[in-house]
Short mmCIF file of C-alpha atoms in Angstrom, two decimals:
data_model
loop_
_atom_site.label_atom_id
_atom_site.label_comp_id
_atom_site.label_asym_id
_atom_site.label_seq_id
_atom_site.Cartn_x
_atom_site.Cartn_y
_atom_site.Cartn_z
CA MET A 1 173.03 103.94 123.21
CA PHE A 2 169.51 103.18 121.89
CA ARG A 3 166.21 104.77 123.01
CA THR A 4 162.86 103.28 122.22
CA VAL A 5 160.72 105.43 120.05
CA ARG A 6 157.58 103.26 119.56
CA GLN A 7 156.51 99.64 119.81
CA ILE A 8 155.45 97.48 116.90
CA ASN A 9 154.51 94.46 118.75
CA GLU A 10 155.47 92.58 121.99
CA MET A 11 158.77 91.44 120.50
CA THR A 12 159.67 94.42 118.21
CA ASP A 13 160.33 98.16 118.81
CA ILE A 14 161.49 101.15 116.74
CA VAL A 15 164.60 102.59 118.46
CA THR A 16 166.96 105.46 117.79
CA ASP A 17 170.48 106.35 118.52
CA GLY A 18 169.58 110.06 118.46
CA GLN A 19 170.08 110.39 114.58
CA THR A 20 168.70 107.23 112.86
CA GLU A 21 165.83 104.80 113.43
CA PHE A 22 166.36 101.12 113.74
CA VAL A 23 164.30 98.06 114.39
CA ALA A 24 165.16 96.18 117.71
CA LYS A 25 163.77 92.59 118.12
CA LYS A 26 163.89 90.87 121.42
CA ILE A 27 165.80 87.56 121.19
CA PHE A 28 166.82 84.71 123.46
CA PRO A 29 170.48 84.32 124.51
CA GLU A 30 170.93 81.20 122.48
CA ASP A 31 170.11 83.17 119.33
CA MET A 32 173.10 85.61 119.79
CA GLY A 33 175.29 83.52 117.57
CA ILE A 34 173.03 83.69 114.63
CA TYR A 35 172.72 87.51 114.78
CA GLU A 36 176.39 88.06 115.40
CA THR A 37 177.16 86.08 112.36
CA LEU A 38 174.62 88.04 110.33
CA ALA A 39 176.21 91.31 111.52
CA ARG A 40 179.48 90.17 110.06
CA LEU A 41 178.15 89.43 106.45
CA GLN A 42 179.08 91.75 103.71
CA ASN A 43 176.69 94.58 103.09
CA THR A 44 174.12 93.80 100.43
CA PRO A 45 170.93 95.66 99.33
CA TYR A 46 168.88 92.40 99.54
CA ILE A 47 169.15 91.88 103.34
CA ALA A 48 168.26 94.19 106.16
CA LYS A 49 171.54 95.10 107.73
CA ILE A 50 172.07 93.65 111.19
CA TYR A 51 174.18 95.87 113.48
CA GLY A 52 174.48 93.53 116.32
CA VAL A 53 173.06 92.50 119.69
CA PHE A 54 172.47 95.02 122.44
CA VAL A 55 170.73 95.32 125.68
CA ILE A 56 167.91 97.86 125.37
CA ASP A 57 165.57 98.59 128.34
CA ASP A 58 166.78 95.47 130.16
CA ALA A 59 165.97 93.22 127.17
CA LEU A 60 168.37 91.51 124.85
CA CYS A 61 167.73 92.78 121.29
CA ALA A 62 169.01 92.25 117.79
CA VAL A 63 169.21 95.62 116.08
CA ARG A 64 168.75 95.95 112.24
CA GLU A 65 168.28 98.71 109.82
CA TYR A 66 164.82 100.20 109.30
CA VAL A 67 163.78 99.43 105.75
CA GLU A 68 161.24 101.81 104.17
CA GLY A 69 158.72 100.29 101.86
CA VAL A 70 155.78 97.90 101.79
CA THR A 71 155.66 94.18 102.48
CA VAL A 72 154.86 91.80 99.60
CA GLU A 73 151.85 90.70 101.65
CA ASP A 74 150.50 94.11 102.10
CA TYR A 75 151.07 95.11 98.36
CA ILE A 76 149.19 92.10 96.99
CA GLU A 77 146.41 92.36 99.51
CA LYS A 78 145.87 95.90 98.21
CA HIS A 79 146.71 95.69 94.54
CA GLY A 80 146.44 91.90 93.64
CA PRO A 81 149.08 89.68 91.88
CA LEU A 82 152.19 91.08 90.32
CA ASP A 83 153.21 90.87 86.68
CA GLU A 84 155.81 88.45 85.60
CA ARG A 85 158.39 90.96 84.90
CA ARG A 86 158.33 92.30 88.58
CA VAL A 87 158.04 88.83 90.01
CA LYS A 88 161.24 87.81 88.11
CA LEU A 89 163.09 90.85 89.47
CA PHE A 90 161.90 90.46 93.04
CA ALA A 91 162.62 86.64 93.01
CA GLU A 92 166.09 87.31 91.84
CA ASP A 93 166.63 89.89 94.68
CA ILE A 94 165.47 87.54 97.25
CA CYS A 95 167.58 84.65 95.88
CA ARG A 96 170.72 86.98 95.90
CA GLY A 97 169.96 87.77 99.58
CA LEU A 98 169.59 84.11 100.34
CA ALA A 99 172.85 83.19 98.63
CA VAL A 100 174.63 85.58 101.06
CA ILE A 101 172.80 84.06 103.99
CA HIS A 102 173.46 80.53 102.90
CA SER A 103 177.16 81.25 102.41
CA ALA A 104 177.49 81.80 106.14
CA GLY A 105 175.86 78.39 106.78
CA ILE A 106 172.61 80.06 107.93
CA VAL A 107 169.15 78.95 106.93
CA HIS A 108 166.25 81.62 107.03
CA ARG A 109 163.34 79.15 107.54
CA ASP A 110 160.73 81.85 107.18
CA ILE A 111 160.66 83.32 103.78
CA ASN A 112 157.17 84.50 103.26
CA PRO A 113 155.31 87.71 101.97
CA SER A 114 155.36 89.54 105.32
CA ASN A 115 159.13 89.07 105.69
CA ILE A 116 159.98 90.69 102.31
CA ILE A 117 159.83 94.49 101.87
CA ILE A 118 159.84 96.26 98.56
CA ASN A 119 161.74 99.41 99.15
CA PRO A 120 161.44 102.74 97.34
CA ALA A 121 164.22 101.69 95.00
CA GLY A 122 162.19 98.78 93.86
CA ILE A 123 164.48 96.14 95.59
CA ALA A 124 163.02 93.03 97.46
CA VAL A 125 164.76 93.07 100.89
CA ILE A 126 164.72 90.16 103.39
CA ILE A 127 164.01 91.74 106.75
CA ASP A 128 163.26 89.25 109.48
CA PHE A 129 165.53 86.40 110.82
CA GLY A 130 163.52 85.39 113.79
CA ILE A 131 163.74 81.64 113.34
CA SER A 132 166.96 81.48 111.38
CA ARG A 133 169.43 78.71 112.40
CA THR A 134 172.85 77.36 111.37
CA VAL A 135 173.26 74.07 109.57
CA LYS A 136 174.68 71.50 111.90
CA PRO A 137 176.42 68.59 110.03
CA GLY A 138 175.31 65.13 110.97
CA LYS A 139 172.18 66.36 112.70
CA SER A 140 169.10 64.40 111.58
CA ALA A 141 166.33 66.92 112.29
CA ASP A 142 165.69 70.36 113.95
CA THR A 143 164.66 70.57 117.48
CA ALA A 144 161.55 72.68 116.91
CA VAL A 145 158.79 72.84 114.18
CA LEU A 146 158.85 76.39 113.08
CA GLY A 147 157.77 78.20 109.88
CA THR A 148 154.77 80.08 108.23
CA GLN A 149 152.03 77.74 107.27
CA GLY A 150 151.99 77.06 103.48
CA TYR A 151 155.68 78.24 103.21
CA ALA A 152 157.35 75.77 105.49
CA ALA A 153 159.00 72.81 103.68
CA PRO A 154 158.17 69.27 104.68
CA GLU A 155 161.43 68.88 106.53
CA GLN A 156 160.36 71.70 108.86
CA PHE A 157 157.97 69.40 110.44
CA GLY A 158 160.62 67.27 112.10
CA PHE A 159 161.53 64.78 109.41
CA LYS A 160 164.90 66.10 108.44
CA GLN A 161 167.35 68.75 109.32
CA THR A 162 166.56 72.03 107.42
CA ASP A 163 169.14 73.48 105.07
CA LYS A 164 169.35 75.94 102.08
CA LYS A 165 166.81 73.82 100.21
CA THR A 166 164.24 74.69 102.94
CA ASP A 167 164.39 78.25 101.84
CA ILE A 168 164.26 77.28 98.18
CA TYR A 169 160.89 75.63 98.91
CA ALA A 170 159.69 78.82 100.36
CA VAL A 171 160.93 80.83 97.39
CA GLY A 172 158.81 78.65 95.07
CA VAL A 173 155.89 79.13 97.25
CA LEU A 174 156.49 82.90 97.37
CA ILE A 175 156.85 83.16 93.49
CA ASN A 176 153.53 81.48 93.08
CA TYR A 177 151.95 83.78 95.57
CA MET A 178 153.23 86.85 93.95
CA LEU A 179 151.82 85.66 90.53
CA THR A 180 148.45 84.25 91.71
CA ALA A 181 147.94 85.51 95.32
CA CYS A 182 147.38 81.94 96.10
CA LEU A 183 149.48 79.02 97.62
CA PRO A 184 150.51 76.37 95.00
CA ASN A 185 148.19 73.75 96.68
CA GLU A 186 145.17 76.28 95.88
CA LYS A 187 146.30 77.43 92.45
CA THR A 188 149.65 76.86 90.72
CA THR A 189 150.81 79.42 88.13
CA ALA A 190 151.28 78.13 84.57
CA GLY A 191 154.11 78.17 82.05
CA HIS A 192 157.79 78.78 82.86
CA PHE A 193 157.08 80.15 86.24
CA GLY A 194 154.93 77.07 87.09
CA ASN A 195 157.83 74.82 86.21
CA ILE A 196 160.16 76.71 88.66
CA VAL A 197 157.48 76.62 91.42
CA ARG A 198 156.97 72.90 90.98
CA LYS A 199 160.72 72.19 91.06
CA CYS A 200 161.31 74.50 94.16
CA THR A 201 158.56 72.78 96.02
CA LYS A 202 159.31 69.09 95.47
CA PRO A 203 158.67 67.12 98.65
CA ASP A 204 162.16 65.61 98.58
CA PRO A 205 164.83 68.26 99.03
CA SER A 206 167.17 66.38 96.64
CA ASP A 207 164.80 67.06 93.75
CA ARG A 208 164.72 70.87 94.22
CA TYR A 209 167.20 73.39 92.88
CA ARG A 210 170.59 72.93 94.63
CA CYS A 211 171.12 76.61 95.40
CA ALA A 212 169.55 80.04 95.09
CA GLN A 213 171.82 80.70 92.09
CA GLU A 214 170.12 77.99 90.21
CA ILE A 215 166.75 79.64 90.64
CA ILE A 216 168.12 82.89 89.17
CA TYR A 217 169.48 81.02 86.20
CA ALA A 218 166.22 79.27 85.61
CA LEU A 219 164.38 82.60 85.87
CA ASN A 220 166.57 83.98 83.04
CA HIS A 221 166.60 80.80 80.83
CA PRO A 222 163.01 79.52 80.23
CA VAL A 223 163.98 77.06 77.82
CA LEU A 224 167.21 75.64 79.12
CA GLY A 225 166.13 75.70 82.81
CA VAL A 226 169.05 74.61 84.97
CA ASN A 227 172.18 73.14 83.47
CA ILE A 228 176.04 73.40 83.58
CA PHE A 229 175.92 76.95 82.20
CA CYS A 230 174.64 78.25 85.51
CA TYR A 231 178.08 77.56 86.94
CA ILE A 232 180.31 78.77 83.97
CA PRO A 233 181.60 82.40 84.39
CA GLY A 234 179.99 84.57 81.83
CA PHE A 235 176.84 82.67 81.54
CA ARG A 236 175.51 82.51 85.07
CA SER A 237 173.72 85.94 85.10
CA GLY A 238 171.81 85.39 81.88
CA LYS A 239 172.95 88.77 80.59
CA ILE A 240 173.63 88.66 76.83
CA TRP A 241 176.61 90.87 76.85
CA HIS A 242 178.26 88.77 79.55
CA GLY A 243 177.75 85.70 77.51
CA VAL A 244 179.22 87.37 74.42
CA ILE A 245 182.35 88.40 76.21
CA ALA A 246 182.70 84.94 77.76
CA THR A 247 182.29 83.35 74.40
CA VAL A 248 184.99 85.45 72.90
CA TYR A 249 187.38 84.68 75.67
CA TYR A 250 186.77 80.88 75.56
CA LEU A 251 187.29 80.92 71.80
CA PHE A 252 190.51 82.68 72.38
CA LEU A 253 191.48 80.06 74.95
CA VAL A 254 190.68 77.20 72.59
CA LEU A 255 192.78 78.91 69.79
CA LEU A 256 195.69 79.46 72.19
CA VAL A 257 195.63 75.77 73.10
CA LEU A 258 195.48 74.77 69.49
CA VAL A 259 198.49 76.97 68.58
CA LEU A 260 200.66 76.01 71.50
CA SER A 261 199.92 72.38 71.18
CA VAL A 262 201.22 72.39 67.55
CA GLY A 263 204.88 71.25 67.81
CA GLU A 264 206.88 68.09 68.55
CA ASP A 265 204.37 65.21 68.25
CA ASN A 266 201.50 67.68 68.20
CA LYS A 267 201.39 67.18 72.01
CA MET A 268 201.15 70.02 74.57
CA ARG A 269 203.94 69.80 76.97
CA PHE A 270 203.41 70.19 80.73
CA PRO A 271 204.98 73.71 81.05
CA VAL A 272 202.70 74.94 78.31
CA PHE A 273 199.64 73.41 79.96
CA LEU A 274 200.71 74.94 83.33
CA PHE A 275 201.19 78.26 81.68
CA ILE A 276 197.58 78.34 80.22
CA LEU A 277 196.18 77.10 83.49
CA LEU A 278 197.82 79.57 85.75
CA ASP A 279 197.80 82.68 83.51
CA PHE A 280 194.51 82.32 81.67
CA ILE A 281 192.10 79.94 83.56
CA ALA A 282 192.93 80.30 87.20
CA PRO A 283 192.59 84.14 87.24
CA VAL A 284 189.19 84.05 85.70
CA LEU A 285 187.96 81.46 88.13
CA ILE A 286 189.20 83.55 91.15
CA LEU A 287 187.97 86.86 89.87
CA THR A 288 184.48 85.62 88.98
CA ASP A 289 183.87 83.65 92.23
CA PHE A 290 183.75 80.24 90.43
CA LEU A 291 181.59 77.90 92.48
CA ASP A 292 181.11 80.82 94.98
CA TRP A 293 184.55 80.09 96.43
CA PRO A 294 184.66 83.01 98.88
CA SER A 295 181.74 81.52 100.77
CA ARG A 296 183.56 78.25 101.31
CA PHE A 297 186.28 79.66 103.66
CA LYS A 298 185.70 81.20 107.06
CA PHE A 299 188.24 83.96 106.54
CA THR A 300 186.57 85.11 103.37
CA VAL A 301 182.88 84.83 104.18
CA PHE A 302 183.12 87.97 106.63
CA MET A 303 185.64 89.84 104.68
CA LYS A 304 184.92 93.39 103.72
CA LYS A 305 184.22 93.90 99.96
CA SER A 306 187.35 96.10 99.58
CA ARG A 307 189.61 93.50 101.21
CA LEU A 308 188.01 90.65 99.28
CA ILE A 309 188.80 92.50 96.05
CA ALA A 310 192.36 92.98 97.19
CA LEU A 311 192.58 89.25 98.05
CA LYS A 312 191.31 88.24 94.53
CA ILE A 313 193.92 90.60 92.88
CA ALA A 314 196.74 89.18 95.03
CA LEU A 315 195.75 85.54 94.28
CA THR A 316 195.51 86.32 90.67
CA VAL A 317 199.00 87.87 90.63
CA LEU A 318 200.31 84.82 92.57
CA CYS A 319 198.84 82.48 90.03
CA ALA A 320 199.90 84.29 86.97
CA ALA A 321 203.32 85.59 87.96
CA PRO A 322 205.57 82.58 88.56
CA ILE A 323 205.86 81.17 84.94
CA PRO A 324 206.54 84.51 83.17
CA VAL A 325 209.09 85.28 85.90
CA VAL A 326 210.91 82.01 85.58
CA ALA A 327 210.86 82.33 81.77
CA PHE A 328 212.35 85.85 82.10
CA CYS A 329 215.02 84.63 84.50
CA ARG A 330 215.95 81.73 82.15
CA GLU A 331 216.34 84.18 79.23
CA LEU A 332 218.36 86.60 81.34
CA PHE A 333 220.86 84.00 82.60
CA LYS A 334 221.24 82.11 79.42
#
């Protein structure tokens, strides 16, 4: 199926299927599960697409898309540190990619400048999953000490099991490197970005950001940092027009509650509360992926985008339909 075109190094080749070039990385049999899981993830521009595991020239290889562009490492070595605007955009791209990876229970463990490519469209793409692993509940530590020096979190040295906060540590180091061309222990960037770097790289994982989405929120809210707003639909992205629409909707919801609660004893009856919950609140939570709910169920993590959208619409209809239907039937058979 694949033919080797040229060799990059001992472990990595460029291969072709006759039409398109791909990157083939030699792997061990025990790594197959990771790459098979990555191959089932939804397509996203922030991660190099994994096509699966194949035997090429008698070697077991994970095949991924060939991403055109330049690594962050090469760019900074040639041009020097990046400006804050581009660092913010690239950091958001990396965090979006990590959010998808983490949703499948995978930890990358090697986020560093050589594993991030800036493609021709100006998007930062995570390209290498060589030492990724799945999180194993109840395990106290990893079996091997792996990671790039300077970017590896303290827990990667065998003290604790790595999890998504391990990648958050590396993102903090990478942000600092993009701004200063130095590691944080050599020179830490100042201001708002400095605050983000320091929180990402706290020695104790419990003191870091809890997830990649929190870093995105912090990047967009220099004053507020991380708070409850990063979980509320409409305010998570930091986009003003999202916030305006959300504010109008929430004010409408409050007004609806006030209007419907006016009545006997000024108390909202249970059917009315249920109506507001199922017809106005639940649909919004479903459609906006509240608390990243699709990543919490095995059958939705690997679902194609079109099927996931169809599922969301179906769940929304199931939530919203019963009460109006019951009310209609009651009126019909009076």
